[in-house]
XYZ file of C-alpha atoms in Angstrom:
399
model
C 9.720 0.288 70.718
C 9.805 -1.187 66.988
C 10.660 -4.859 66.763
C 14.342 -5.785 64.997
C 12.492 -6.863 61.654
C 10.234 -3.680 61.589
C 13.161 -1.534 61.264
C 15.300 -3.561 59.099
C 12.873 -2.964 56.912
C 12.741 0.852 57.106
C 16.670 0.911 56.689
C 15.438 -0.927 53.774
C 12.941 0.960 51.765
C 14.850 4.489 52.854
C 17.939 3.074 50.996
C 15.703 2.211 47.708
C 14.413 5.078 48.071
C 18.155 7.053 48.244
C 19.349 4.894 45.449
C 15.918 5.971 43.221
C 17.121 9.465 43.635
C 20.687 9.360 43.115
C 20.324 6.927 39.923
C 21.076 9.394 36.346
C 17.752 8.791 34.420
C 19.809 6.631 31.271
C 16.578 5.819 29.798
C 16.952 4.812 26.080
C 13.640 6.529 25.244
C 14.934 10.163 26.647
C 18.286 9.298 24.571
C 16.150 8.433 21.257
C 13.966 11.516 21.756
C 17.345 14.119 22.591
C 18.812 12.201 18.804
C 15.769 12.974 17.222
C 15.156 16.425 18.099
C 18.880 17.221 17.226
C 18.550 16.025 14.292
C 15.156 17.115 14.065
C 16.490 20.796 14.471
C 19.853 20.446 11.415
C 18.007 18.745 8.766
C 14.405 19.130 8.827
C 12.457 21.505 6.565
C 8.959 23.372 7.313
C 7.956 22.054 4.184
C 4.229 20.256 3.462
C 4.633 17.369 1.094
C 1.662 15.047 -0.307
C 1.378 11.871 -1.932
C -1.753 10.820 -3.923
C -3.882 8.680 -2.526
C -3.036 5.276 -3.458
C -4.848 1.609 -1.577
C -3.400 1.351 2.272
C 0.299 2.028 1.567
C -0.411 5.749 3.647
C 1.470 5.405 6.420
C 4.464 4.174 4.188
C 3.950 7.524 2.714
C 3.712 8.978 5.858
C 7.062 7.268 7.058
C 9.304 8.346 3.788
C 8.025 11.900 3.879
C 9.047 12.749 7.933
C 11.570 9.893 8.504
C 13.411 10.398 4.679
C 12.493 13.777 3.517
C 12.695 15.220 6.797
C 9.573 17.507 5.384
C 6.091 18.019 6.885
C 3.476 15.155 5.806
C 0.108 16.441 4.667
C -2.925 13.857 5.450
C -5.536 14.104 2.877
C -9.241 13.699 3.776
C -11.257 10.523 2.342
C -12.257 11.239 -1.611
C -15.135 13.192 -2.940
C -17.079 12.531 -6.248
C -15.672 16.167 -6.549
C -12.036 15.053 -6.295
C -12.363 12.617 -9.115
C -14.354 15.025 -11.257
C -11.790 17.544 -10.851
C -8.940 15.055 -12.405
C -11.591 14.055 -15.174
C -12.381 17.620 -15.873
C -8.623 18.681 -16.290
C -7.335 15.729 -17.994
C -7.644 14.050 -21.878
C -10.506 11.881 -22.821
C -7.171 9.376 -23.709
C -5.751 9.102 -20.640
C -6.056 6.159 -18.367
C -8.593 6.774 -14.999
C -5.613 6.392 -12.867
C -4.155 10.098 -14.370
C -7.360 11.561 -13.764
C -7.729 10.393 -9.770
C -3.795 11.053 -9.331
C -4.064 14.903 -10.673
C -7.486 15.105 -8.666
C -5.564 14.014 -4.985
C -3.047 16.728 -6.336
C -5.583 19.510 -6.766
C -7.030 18.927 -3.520
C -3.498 18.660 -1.709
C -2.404 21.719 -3.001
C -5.939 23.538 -2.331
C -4.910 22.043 1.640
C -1.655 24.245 1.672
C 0.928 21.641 -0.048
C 4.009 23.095 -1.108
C 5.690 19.939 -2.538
C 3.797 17.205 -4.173
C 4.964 13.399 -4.648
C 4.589 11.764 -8.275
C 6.175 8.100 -7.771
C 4.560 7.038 -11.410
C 4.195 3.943 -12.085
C 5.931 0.825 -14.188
C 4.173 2.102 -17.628
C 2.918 4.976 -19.102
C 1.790 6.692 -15.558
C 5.672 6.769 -15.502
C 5.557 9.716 -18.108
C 2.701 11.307 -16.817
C 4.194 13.375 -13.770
C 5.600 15.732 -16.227
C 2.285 16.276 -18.032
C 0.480 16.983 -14.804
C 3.058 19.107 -13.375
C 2.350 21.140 -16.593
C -1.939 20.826 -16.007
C -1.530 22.137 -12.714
C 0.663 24.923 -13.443
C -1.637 26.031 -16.536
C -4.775 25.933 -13.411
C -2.304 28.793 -11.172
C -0.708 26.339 -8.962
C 2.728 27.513 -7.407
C 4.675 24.185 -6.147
C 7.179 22.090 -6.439
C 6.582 18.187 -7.788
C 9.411 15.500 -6.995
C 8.991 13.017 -9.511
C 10.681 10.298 -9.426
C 10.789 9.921 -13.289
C 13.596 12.009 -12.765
C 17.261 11.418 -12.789
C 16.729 7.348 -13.683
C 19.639 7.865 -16.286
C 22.288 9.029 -13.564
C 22.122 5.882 -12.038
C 21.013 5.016 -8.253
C 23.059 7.730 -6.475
C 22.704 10.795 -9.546
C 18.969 9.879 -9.035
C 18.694 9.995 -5.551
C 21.038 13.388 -5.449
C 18.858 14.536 -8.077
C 15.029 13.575 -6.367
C 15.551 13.874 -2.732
C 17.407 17.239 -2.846
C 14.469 18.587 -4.179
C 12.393 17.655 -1.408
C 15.400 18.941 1.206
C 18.647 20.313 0.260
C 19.065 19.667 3.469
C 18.562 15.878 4.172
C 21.154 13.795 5.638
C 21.530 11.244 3.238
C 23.480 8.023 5.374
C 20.168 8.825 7.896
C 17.714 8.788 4.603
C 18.892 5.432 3.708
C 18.583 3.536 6.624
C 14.595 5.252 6.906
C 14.482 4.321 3.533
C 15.044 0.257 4.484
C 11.991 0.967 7.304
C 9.453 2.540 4.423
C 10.294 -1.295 2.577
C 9.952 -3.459 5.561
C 6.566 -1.548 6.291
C 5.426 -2.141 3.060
C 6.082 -5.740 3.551
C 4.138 -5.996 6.576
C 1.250 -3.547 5.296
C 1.109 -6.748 1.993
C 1.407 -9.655 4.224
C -1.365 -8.398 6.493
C -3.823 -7.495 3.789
C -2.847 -10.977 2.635
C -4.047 -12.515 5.464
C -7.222 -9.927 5.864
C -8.177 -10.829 2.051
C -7.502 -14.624 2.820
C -10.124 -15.070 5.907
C -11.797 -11.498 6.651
C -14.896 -12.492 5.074
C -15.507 -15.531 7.312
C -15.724 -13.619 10.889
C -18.144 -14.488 12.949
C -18.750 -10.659 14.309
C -19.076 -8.404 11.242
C -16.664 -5.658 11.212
C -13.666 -7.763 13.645
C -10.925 -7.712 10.655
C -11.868 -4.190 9.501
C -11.599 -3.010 13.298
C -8.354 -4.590 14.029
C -6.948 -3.377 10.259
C -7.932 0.598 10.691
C -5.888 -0.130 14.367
C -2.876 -1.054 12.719
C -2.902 1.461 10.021
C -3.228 3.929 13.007
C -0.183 2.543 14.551
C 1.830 2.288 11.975
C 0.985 6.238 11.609
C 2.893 6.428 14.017
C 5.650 4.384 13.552
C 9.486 6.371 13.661
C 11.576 3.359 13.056
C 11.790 -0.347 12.603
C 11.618 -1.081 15.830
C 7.744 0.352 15.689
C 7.175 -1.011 12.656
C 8.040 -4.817 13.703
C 6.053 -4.098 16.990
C 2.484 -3.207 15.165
C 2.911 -6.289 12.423
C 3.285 -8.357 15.766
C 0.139 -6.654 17.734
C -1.902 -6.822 14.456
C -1.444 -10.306 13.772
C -1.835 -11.305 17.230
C -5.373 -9.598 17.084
C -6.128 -11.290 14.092
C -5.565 -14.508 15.580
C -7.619 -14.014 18.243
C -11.059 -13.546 15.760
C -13.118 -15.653 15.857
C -14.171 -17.546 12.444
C -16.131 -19.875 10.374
C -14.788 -21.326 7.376
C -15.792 -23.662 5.589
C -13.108 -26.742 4.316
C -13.420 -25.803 0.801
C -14.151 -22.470 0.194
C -15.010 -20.529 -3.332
C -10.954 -19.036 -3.948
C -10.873 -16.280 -6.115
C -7.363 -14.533 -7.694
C -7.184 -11.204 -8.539
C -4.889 -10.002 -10.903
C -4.203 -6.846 -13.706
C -3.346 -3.492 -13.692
C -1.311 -2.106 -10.784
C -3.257 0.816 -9.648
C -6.816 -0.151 -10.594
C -6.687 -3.876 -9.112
C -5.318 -2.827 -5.869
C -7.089 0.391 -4.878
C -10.263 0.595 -3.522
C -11.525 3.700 -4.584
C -10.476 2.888 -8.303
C -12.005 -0.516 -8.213
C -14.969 0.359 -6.102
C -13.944 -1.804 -3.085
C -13.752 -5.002 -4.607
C -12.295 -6.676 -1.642
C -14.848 -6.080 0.313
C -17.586 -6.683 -1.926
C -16.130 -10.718 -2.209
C -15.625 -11.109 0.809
C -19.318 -9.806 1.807
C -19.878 -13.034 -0.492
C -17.657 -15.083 1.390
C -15.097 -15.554 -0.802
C -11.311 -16.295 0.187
C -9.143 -13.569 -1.761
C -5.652 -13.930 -2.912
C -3.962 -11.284 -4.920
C -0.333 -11.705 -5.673
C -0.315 -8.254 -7.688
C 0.743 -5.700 -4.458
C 4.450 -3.599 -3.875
C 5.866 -5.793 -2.636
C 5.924 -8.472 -5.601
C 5.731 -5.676 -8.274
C 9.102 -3.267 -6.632
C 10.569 -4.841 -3.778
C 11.308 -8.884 -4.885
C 10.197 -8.687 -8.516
C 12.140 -11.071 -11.096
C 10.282 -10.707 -14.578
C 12.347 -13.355 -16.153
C 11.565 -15.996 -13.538
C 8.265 -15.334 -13.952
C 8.283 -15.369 -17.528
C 10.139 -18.943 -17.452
C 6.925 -20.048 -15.263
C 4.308 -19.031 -17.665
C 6.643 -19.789 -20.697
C 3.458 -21.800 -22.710
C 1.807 -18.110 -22.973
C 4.819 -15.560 -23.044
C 7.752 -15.253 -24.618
C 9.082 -11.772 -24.014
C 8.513 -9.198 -21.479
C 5.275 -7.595 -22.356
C 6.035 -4.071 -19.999
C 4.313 -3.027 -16.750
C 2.590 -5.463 -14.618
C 1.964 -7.962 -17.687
C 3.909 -10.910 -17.054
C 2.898 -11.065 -13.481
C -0.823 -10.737 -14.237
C -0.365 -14.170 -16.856
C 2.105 -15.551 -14.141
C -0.115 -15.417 -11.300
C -3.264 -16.507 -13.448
C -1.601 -19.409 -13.988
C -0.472 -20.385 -10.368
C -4.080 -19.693 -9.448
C -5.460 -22.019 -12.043
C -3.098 -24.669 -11.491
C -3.976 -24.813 -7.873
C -7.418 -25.529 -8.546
C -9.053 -21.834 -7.815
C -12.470 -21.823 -8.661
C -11.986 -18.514 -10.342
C -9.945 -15.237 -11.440
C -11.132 -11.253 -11.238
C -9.088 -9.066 -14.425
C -9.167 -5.673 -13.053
C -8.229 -3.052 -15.430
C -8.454 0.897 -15.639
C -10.193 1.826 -19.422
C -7.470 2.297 -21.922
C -4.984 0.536 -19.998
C -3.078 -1.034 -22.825
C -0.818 -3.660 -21.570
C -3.480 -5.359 -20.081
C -5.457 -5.373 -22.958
C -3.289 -7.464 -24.341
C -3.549 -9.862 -21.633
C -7.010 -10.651 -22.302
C -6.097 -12.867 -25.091
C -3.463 -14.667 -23.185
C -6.044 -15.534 -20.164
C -8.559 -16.444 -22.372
C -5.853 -19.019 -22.856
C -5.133 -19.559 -19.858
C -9.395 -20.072 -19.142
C -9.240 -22.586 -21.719
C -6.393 -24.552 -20.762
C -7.630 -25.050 -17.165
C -11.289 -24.377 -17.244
C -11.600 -22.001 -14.564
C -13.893 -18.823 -15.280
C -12.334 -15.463 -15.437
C -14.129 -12.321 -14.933
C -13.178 -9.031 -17.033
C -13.869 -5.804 -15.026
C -13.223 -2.517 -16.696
C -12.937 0.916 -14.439
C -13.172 4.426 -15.901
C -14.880 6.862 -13.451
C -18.951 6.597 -14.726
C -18.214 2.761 -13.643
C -21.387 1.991 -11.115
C -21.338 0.682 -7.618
C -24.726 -1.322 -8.708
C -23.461 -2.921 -12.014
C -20.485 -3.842 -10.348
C -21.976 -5.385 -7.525
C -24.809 -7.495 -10.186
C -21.581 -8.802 -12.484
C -19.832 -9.706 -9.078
C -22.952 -11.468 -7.425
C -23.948 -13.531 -10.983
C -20.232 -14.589 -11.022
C -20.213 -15.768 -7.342
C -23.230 -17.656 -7.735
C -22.054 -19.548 -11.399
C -18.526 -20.667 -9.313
C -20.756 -22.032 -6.059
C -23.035 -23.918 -8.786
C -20.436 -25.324 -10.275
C -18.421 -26.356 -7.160
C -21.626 -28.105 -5.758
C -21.579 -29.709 -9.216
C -18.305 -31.147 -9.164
C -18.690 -31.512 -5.459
């Protein structure tokens, strides 16, 4: 015969297990998924829509296409030399390199089965150029659709968005769009505050390859991220893993700022990974010039009232913040800047005056790198090396 305890404990477990049963499954995860597909099923199109490649900002891309547009996204493979001599091929002599990469990520997008591609322009003349390319790759036998969002500017905030996003999806459920629309801007955020941090210390790790590992990790999560809730959750994991890498940096190491043009100085296929290739040298990186400081908390006047001893007015695109950011960098004692501009790119042309200023006033080196796309990997990497080695003699100097 079982003892008294022995079968309390039966009664026990067979009542867990009754209540397991009987309990409704109320999980929130099967309530999120139902949501989704319903929605899923009213307002989403079978439509394939591609950005151009543009620096890490992918799975933001990723996230406004499905989560906004409520349209199919379209990955695009790593670029070729081909896909860059495509653009070149199809596009003026006068035109600035980033044209010529943009209309070559379209070519090959549309080549992969895209029936709707993304033109987002840019703060100057790339602005205009969405209409010109839309034109190019008609005249090559393209059928498509482009939403550009040149378009609509003058109907203010809601004629524009009425005007862009319908184009995408006539169907899209705008009060849904909007609140996606806050998640593509907080993962932007995150994406620039972790490539902050990556730029700031990834090239003192004491196992070669730890920051790039834990980086292509969070890009993959963030791939696939459906809401804030994901977003928040891969910043946390990412940072946590950076943390844990292990590193060797010195007290005082050779600081170097980045600033110019807004396409060229972030990307790393138009600047020939120029992150990477400092912090090989083991240089801490800081560049200020990213999305989120350009779109998402830009103040031009403030800035211009911080650099008021070199500019007076608003000199257009990414300008002011290029001479604003010089200066901060200078003033706190970098040991030098990196001017990275696309050929042609006339705004920052006429910054080069101003931080010449700027180099004189504070006597800290700057380094002028133009891009157009015959720019070599090998005479970048001899300019970069020469320039490293003249800030590290002059440190020990002053040292």
């Amino acid at each position: 015969m079982a003892k008294p305890q022995s079968m309390i404990e039966q009664v026990r477990s067979s009542v867990a297990v009754e209540f397991v049963r009987k309990r409704k499954p109320t999980l929130r995860r099967d309530k999120k998924a139902k949501k989704k597909a319903k929605h899923y099923a009213k307002h989403h199109r079978p439509k394939k829509a591609a950005f151009f490649r543009y620096c890490y900002y992918d799975p933001a891309f990723k996230f406004f296409v499905e989560q906004v547009l409520d349209v199919d996204y379209l990955p695009l493979p790593e670029a070729t030399r081909q896909t860059t001599e495509v653009g070149v091929q199809n596009s003026s002599d006068y035109v600035c390199t980033p044209y010529k990469h943009i209309l070559g990520d379209f070519v090959e997008a549309l080549d992969l089965g895209a029936d709707l591609v993304i033109q987002f322009g840019g703060p100057c003349r790339l602005g205009y150029y969405g209409e010109l390319q839309e034109s190019t790759l008609r005249d090559m036998g393209y059928e498509f659709e482009m939403l550009n969002f040149a378009r609509g500017i003058e109907k203010g905030y809601l004629g524009w968005a009425k005007e862009v996003l319908s184009t995408a999806n006539p169907d899209i459920d705008i009060p849904h769009g909007v609140v996606k629309l806050k998640g593509t801007a907080k993962m932007m955020e995150h994406l620039d505050a972790v490539r902050d941090y990556f730029l700031a210390h990834g090239g003192f790790e004491c196992t070669r390859g730890s920051f790039d590992k834990a980086w292509n990790a969070y890009m993959n999560e963030l791939r696939c991220a459906t809401d804030e809730r994901d977003i928040n959750q891969a910043y946390k994991h990412v940072m946590e893993q950076f943390a844990d890498i292990e590193i060797q940096k010195p007290a005082n190491p050779i600081r170097i700022g980045i600033v110019g043009e807004m396409f060229t100085a972030i990307d790393e296929r138009s600047n020939l990974g120029l992150d990477h290739k400092l912090m090989d040298l083991g240089v801490e990186v800081h560049r200020m010039l990213n999305f989120t400081n350009r779109y998402l908390h830009y103040n031009e006047p403030n800035l211009r009232v911080g650099a008021k001893d070199y500019i007076t007015y608003d000199m257009g695109p990414t300008s002011t913040l290029t001479i604003a950011a010089a200066k901060q960098y200078a003033q706190s004692g970098f040991d030098g800047i990196i001017h990275a501009k696309s050929a042609g790119c006339t705004p920052e042309i006429d910054c080069i005056p101003v931080l010449q200023k700027v180099s004189e006033d504070f006597g800290v080196p700057i380094l002028y790198l133009t891009y157009d796309s015959q720019t070599s990997d090998t005479g970048l990497d001899t300019r970069l090396e020469a320039f490293y080695d003249m800030l590290a003699m002059k440190k020990e100097k002053l040292s």
